Amino acid sequence: MRKLYTKLLSFIPDVYVRKERGATMVEYAILVALISIAAITVIIVVGEQVNNAFNAVADAINQ
């Protein structure tokens, strides 16, 4: 009976650790998604301005 109790107690922390690992993986996935969305938004907003600046420089060099 004591062995069963000991095995049960040793199993409980393993289950908790697995749940923590899963939660951590989900948190990292959410973080990566948010960073990706932010990067895409910045590229869309600033991209046209940077393109216009490069075109102005290229036009100035070609003249």
mmCIF file of N, CA and C in Angstrom:
data_model
loop_
_atom_site.group_PDB
_atom_site.id
_atom_site.type_symbol
_atom_site.label_atom_id
_atom_site.label_comp_id
_atom_site.label_asym_id
_atom_site.label_seq_id
_atom_site.Cartn_x
_atom_site.Cartn_y
_atom_site.Cartn_z
ATOM 1 N N MET A 1 0.821 -1.195 0.000
ATOM 2 C CA MET A 1 0.000 0.000 0.000
ATOM 3 C C MET A 1 0.864 1.258 0.000
ATOM 4 N N ARG A 2 1.969 1.187 0.716
ATOM 5 C CA ARG A 2 2.860 2.337 0.790
ATOM 6 C C ARG A 2 3.492 2.621 -0.576
ATOM 7 N N LYS A 3 3.827 1.562 -1.328
ATOM 8 C CA LYS A 3 4.416 1.749 -2.649
ATOM 9 C C LYS A 3 3.428 2.430 -3.596
ATOM 10 N N LEU A 4 2.176 2.035 -3.514
ATOM 11 C CA LEU A 4 1.149 2.647 -4.344
ATOM 12 C C LEU A 4 1.011 4.128 -4.018
ATOM 13 N N TYR A 5 1.003 4.446 -2.755
ATOM 14 C CA TYR A 5 0.895 5.835 -2.311
ATOM 15 C C TYR A 5 2.102 6.646 -2.795
ATOM 16 N N THR A 6 3.288 6.063 -2.701
ATOM 17 C CA THR A 6 4.508 6.745 -3.143
ATOM 18 C C THR A 6 4.483 6.972 -4.650
ATOM 19 N N LYS A 7 4.051 5.981 -5.405
ATOM 20 C CA LYS A 7 3.962 6.139 -6.858
ATOM 21 C C LYS A 7 2.939 7.204 -7.235
ATOM 22 N N LEU A 8 1.835 7.227 -6.524
ATOM 23 C CA LEU A 8 0.811 8.231 -6.786
ATOM 24 C C LEU A 8 1.356 9.628 -6.523
ATOM 25 N N LEU A 9 2.055 9.797 -5.429
ATOM 26 C CA LEU A 9 2.618 11.106 -5.112
ATOM 27 C C LEU A 9 3.706 11.513 -6.098
ATOM 28 N N SER A 10 4.462 10.568 -6.608
ATOM 29 C CA SER A 10 5.503 10.908 -7.576
ATOM 30 C C SER A 10 4.903 11.202 -8.952
ATOM 31 N N PHE A 11 3.715 10.699 -9.238
ATOM 32 C CA PHE A 11 3.064 10.928 -10.522
ATOM 33 C C PHE A 11 2.447 12.324 -10.589
ATOM 34 N N ILE A 12 1.939 12.823 -9.495
ATOM 35 C CA ILE A 12 1.238 14.111 -9.480
ATOM 36 C C ILE A 12 2.139 15.258 -9.951
ATOM 37 N N PRO A 13 3.377 15.398 -9.453
ATOM 38 C CA PRO A 13 4.213 16.492 -9.961
ATOM 39 C C PRO A 13 4.515 16.372 -11.456
ATOM 40 N N ASP A 14 4.646 15.148 -11.980
ATOM 41 C CA ASP A 14 4.898 14.977 -13.409
ATOM 42 C C ASP A 14 3.747 15.525 -14.240
ATOM 43 N N VAL A 15 2.531 15.280 -13.811
ATOM 44 C CA VAL A 15 1.365 15.801 -14.526
ATOM 45 C C VAL A 15 1.365 17.320 -14.475
ATOM 46 N N TYR A 16 1.688 17.887 -13.332
ATOM 47 C CA TYR A 16 1.727 19.339 -13.185
ATOM 48 C C TYR A 16 2.800 19.943 -14.085
ATOM 49 N N VAL A 17 3.961 19.314 -14.154
ATOM 50 C CA VAL A 17 5.048 19.821 -14.996
ATOM 51 C C VAL A 17 4.637 19.773 -16.459
ATOM 52 N N ARG A 18 3.984 18.715 -16.887
ATOM 53 C CA ARG A 18 3.530 18.622 -18.285
ATOM 54 C C ARG A 18 2.538 19.729 -18.610
ATOM 55 N N LYS A 19 1.647 20.020 -17.675
ATOM 56 C CA LYS A 19 0.684 21.095 -17.911
ATOM 57 C C LYS A 19 1.399 22.435 -18.011
ATOM 58 N N GLU A 20 2.408 22.644 -17.181
ATOM 59 C CA GLU A 20 3.174 23.885 -17.227
ATOM 60 C C GLU A 20 3.904 24.022 -18.559
ATOM 61 N N ARG A 21 4.472 22.925 -19.056
ATOM 62 C CA ARG A 21 5.172 22.975 -20.342
ATOM 63 C C ARG A 21 4.208 23.332 -21.462
ATOM 64 N N GLY A 22 3.025 22.748 -21.426
ATOM 65 C CA GLY A 22 2.023 23.055 -22.441
ATOM 66 C C GLY A 22 1.589 24.502 -22.382
ATOM 67 N N ALA A 23 1.409 25.011 -21.170
ATOM 68 C CA ALA A 23 1.017 26.410 -21.010
ATOM 69 C C ALA A 23 2.120 27.331 -21.506
ATOM 70 N N THR A 24 3.357 26.990 -21.219
ATOM 71 C CA THR A 24 4.476 27.806 -21.675
ATOM 72 C C THR A 24 4.553 27.813 -23.193
ATOM 73 N N MET A 25 4.334 26.675 -23.823
ATOM 74 C CA MET A 25 4.374 26.597 -25.277
ATOM 75 C C MET A 25 3.275 27.468 -25.890
ATOM 76 N N VAL A 26 2.097 27.440 -25.305
ATOM 77 C CA VAL A 26 0.995 28.267 -25.809
ATOM 78 C C VAL A 26 1.327 29.744 -25.636
ATOM 79 N N GLU A 27 1.912 30.104 -24.500
ATOM 80 C CA GLU A 27 2.290 31.499 -24.272
ATOM 81 C C GLU A 27 3.315 31.964 -25.302
ATOM 82 N N TYR A 28 4.302 31.134 -25.601
ATOM 83 C CA TYR A 28 5.293 31.501 -26.611
ATOM 84 C C TYR A 28 4.655 31.615 -27.990
ATOM 85 N N ALA A 29 3.719 30.751 -28.308
ATOM 86 C CA ALA A 29 3.039 30.821 -29.605
ATOM 87 C C ALA A 29 2.251 32.121 -29.732
ATOM 88 N N ILE A 30 1.577 32.515 -28.664
ATOM 89 C CA ILE A 30 0.833 33.780 -28.675
ATOM 90 C C ILE A 30 1.794 34.948 -28.832
ATOM 91 N N LEU A 31 2.915 34.897 -28.140
ATOM 92 C CA LEU A 31 3.914 35.963 -28.231
ATOM 93 C C LEU A 31 4.470 36.084 -29.648
ATOM 94 N N VAL A 32 4.773 34.964 -30.276
ATOM 95 C CA VAL A 32 5.279 34.978 -31.652
ATOM 96 C C VAL A 32 4.223 35.543 -32.597
ATOM 97 N N ALA A 33 2.973 35.177 -32.398
ATOM 98 C CA ALA A 33 1.897 35.688 -33.251
ATOM 99 C C ALA A 33 1.756 37.202 -33.105
ATOM 100 N N LEU A 34 1.808 37.702 -31.879
ATOM 101 C CA LEU A 34 1.681 39.147 -31.661
ATOM 102 C C LEU A 34 2.855 39.912 -32.268
ATOM 103 N N ILE A 35 4.055 39.384 -32.117
ATOM 104 C CA ILE A 35 5.225 40.045 -32.706
ATOM 105 C C ILE A 35 5.123 40.042 -34.226
ATOM 106 N N SER A 36 4.648 38.950 -34.804
ATOM 107 C CA SER A 36 4.485 38.875 -36.262
ATOM 108 C C SER A 36 3.464 39.884 -36.757
ATOM 109 N N ILE A 37 2.357 39.989 -36.059
ATOM 110 C CA ILE A 37 1.321 40.957 -36.444
ATOM 111 C C ILE A 37 1.861 42.377 -36.353
ATOM 112 N N ALA A 38 2.602 42.673 -35.294
ATOM 113 C CA ALA A 38 3.182 44.010 -35.138
ATOM 114 C C ALA A 38 4.177 44.306 -36.256
ATOM 115 N N ALA A 39 5.010 43.339 -36.600
ATOM 116 C CA ALA A 39 6.002 43.545 -37.662
ATOM 117 C C ALA A 39 5.324 43.772 -39.008
ATOM 118 N N ILE A 40 4.305 42.999 -39.307
ATOM 119 C CA ILE A 40 3.582 43.164 -40.575
ATOM 120 C C ILE A 40 2.911 44.530 -40.634
ATOM 121 N N THR A 41 2.332 44.959 -39.523
ATOM 122 C CA THR A 41 1.679 46.270 -39.473
ATOM 123 C C THR A 41 2.685 47.384 -39.714
ATOM 124 N N VAL A 42 3.835 47.305 -39.086
ATOM 125 C CA VAL A 42 4.869 48.331 -39.272
ATOM 126 C C VAL A 42 5.346 48.350 -40.715
ATOM 127 N N ILE A 43 5.536 47.190 -41.301
ATOM 128 C CA ILE A 43 5.994 47.126 -42.693
ATOM 129 C C ILE A 43 4.957 47.736 -43.628
ATOM 130 N N ILE A 44 3.690 47.475 -43.381
ATOM 131 C CA ILE A 44 2.631 48.027 -44.232
ATOM 132 C C ILE A 44 2.558 49.540 -44.092
ATOM 133 N N VAL A 45 2.637 50.037 -42.855
ATOM 134 C CA VAL A 45 2.489 51.473 -42.614
ATOM 135 C C VAL A 45 3.715 52.248 -43.100
ATOM 136 N N VAL A 46 4.890 51.763 -42.794
ATOM 137 C CA VAL A 46 6.115 52.502 -43.088
ATOM 138 C C VAL A 46 6.674 52.148 -44.464
ATOM 139 N N GLY A 47 6.291 51.021 -44.996
ATOM 140 C CA GLY A 47 6.862 50.544 -46.249
ATOM 141 C C GLY A 47 6.706 51.506 -47.408
ATOM 142 N N GLU A 48 5.551 52.094 -47.560
ATOM 143 C CA GLU A 48 5.321 53.011 -48.674
ATOM 144 C C GLU A 48 6.151 54.281 -48.517
ATOM 145 N N GLN A 49 6.292 54.757 -47.293
ATOM 146 C CA GLN A 49 7.108 55.953 -47.053
ATOM 147 C C GLN A 49 8.576 55.686 -47.384
ATOM 148 N N VAL A 50 9.060 54.529 -47.007
ATOM 149 C CA VAL A 50 10.446 54.163 -47.315
ATOM 150 C C VAL A 50 10.620 54.009 -48.821
ATOM 151 N N ASN A 51 9.656 53.415 -49.476
ATOM 152 C CA ASN A 51 9.713 53.260 -50.930
ATOM 153 C C ASN A 51 9.759 54.623 -51.614
ATOM 154 N N ASN A 52 8.939 55.558 -51.161
ATOM 155 C CA ASN A 52 8.942 56.904 -51.742
ATOM 156 C C ASN A 52 10.290 57.589 -51.527
ATOM 157 N N ALA A 53 10.872 57.422 -50.355
ATOM 158 C CA ALA A 53 12.175 58.033 -50.073
ATOM 159 C C ALA A 53 13.251 57.451 -50.988
ATOM 160 N N PHE A 54 13.269 56.136 -51.158
ATOM 161 C CA PHE A 54 14.256 55.515 -52.047
ATOM 162 C C PHE A 54 14.051 55.956 -53.495
ATOM 163 N N ASN A 55 12.804 56.083 -53.916
ATOM 164 C CA ASN A 55 12.537 56.548 -55.279
ATOM 165 C C ASN A 55 13.022 57.977 -55.470
ATOM 166 N N ALA A 56 12.844 58.829 -54.474
ATOM 167 C CA ALA A 56 13.323 60.211 -54.560
ATOM 168 C C ALA A 56 14.840 60.244 -54.668
ATOM 169 N N VAL A 57 15.509 59.414 -53.889
ATOM 170 C CA VAL A 57 16.975 59.352 -53.959
ATOM 171 C C VAL A 57 17.414 58.826 -55.322
ATOM 172 N N ALA A 58 16.752 57.801 -55.817
ATOM 173 C CA ALA A 58 17.106 57.238 -57.122
ATOM 174 C C ALA A 58 16.884 58.257 -58.232
ATOM 175 N N ASP A 59 15.792 59.010 -58.171
ATOM 176 C CA ASP A 59 15.532 60.046 -59.173
ATOM 177 C C ASP A 59 16.593 61.137 -59.115
ATOM 178 N N ALA A 60 17.004 61.508 -57.908
ATOM 179 C CA ALA A 60 18.027 62.549 -57.760
ATOM 180 C C ALA A 60 19.364 62.077 -58.322
ATOM 181 N N ILE A 61 19.676 60.810 -58.145
ATOM 182 C CA ILE A 61 20.940 60.277 -58.661
ATOM 183 C C ILE A 61 20.906 60.197 -60.184
ATOM 184 N N ASN A 62 19.770 59.836 -60.749
ATOM 185 C CA ASN A 62 19.658 59.677 -62.199
ATOM 186 C C ASN A 62 19.693 61.004 -62.945
ATOM 187 N N GLN A 63 19.429 62.104 -62.295
ATOM 188 C CA GLN A 63 19.398 63.394 -63.001
ATOM 189 C C GLN A 63 20.737 63.980 -63.130
#
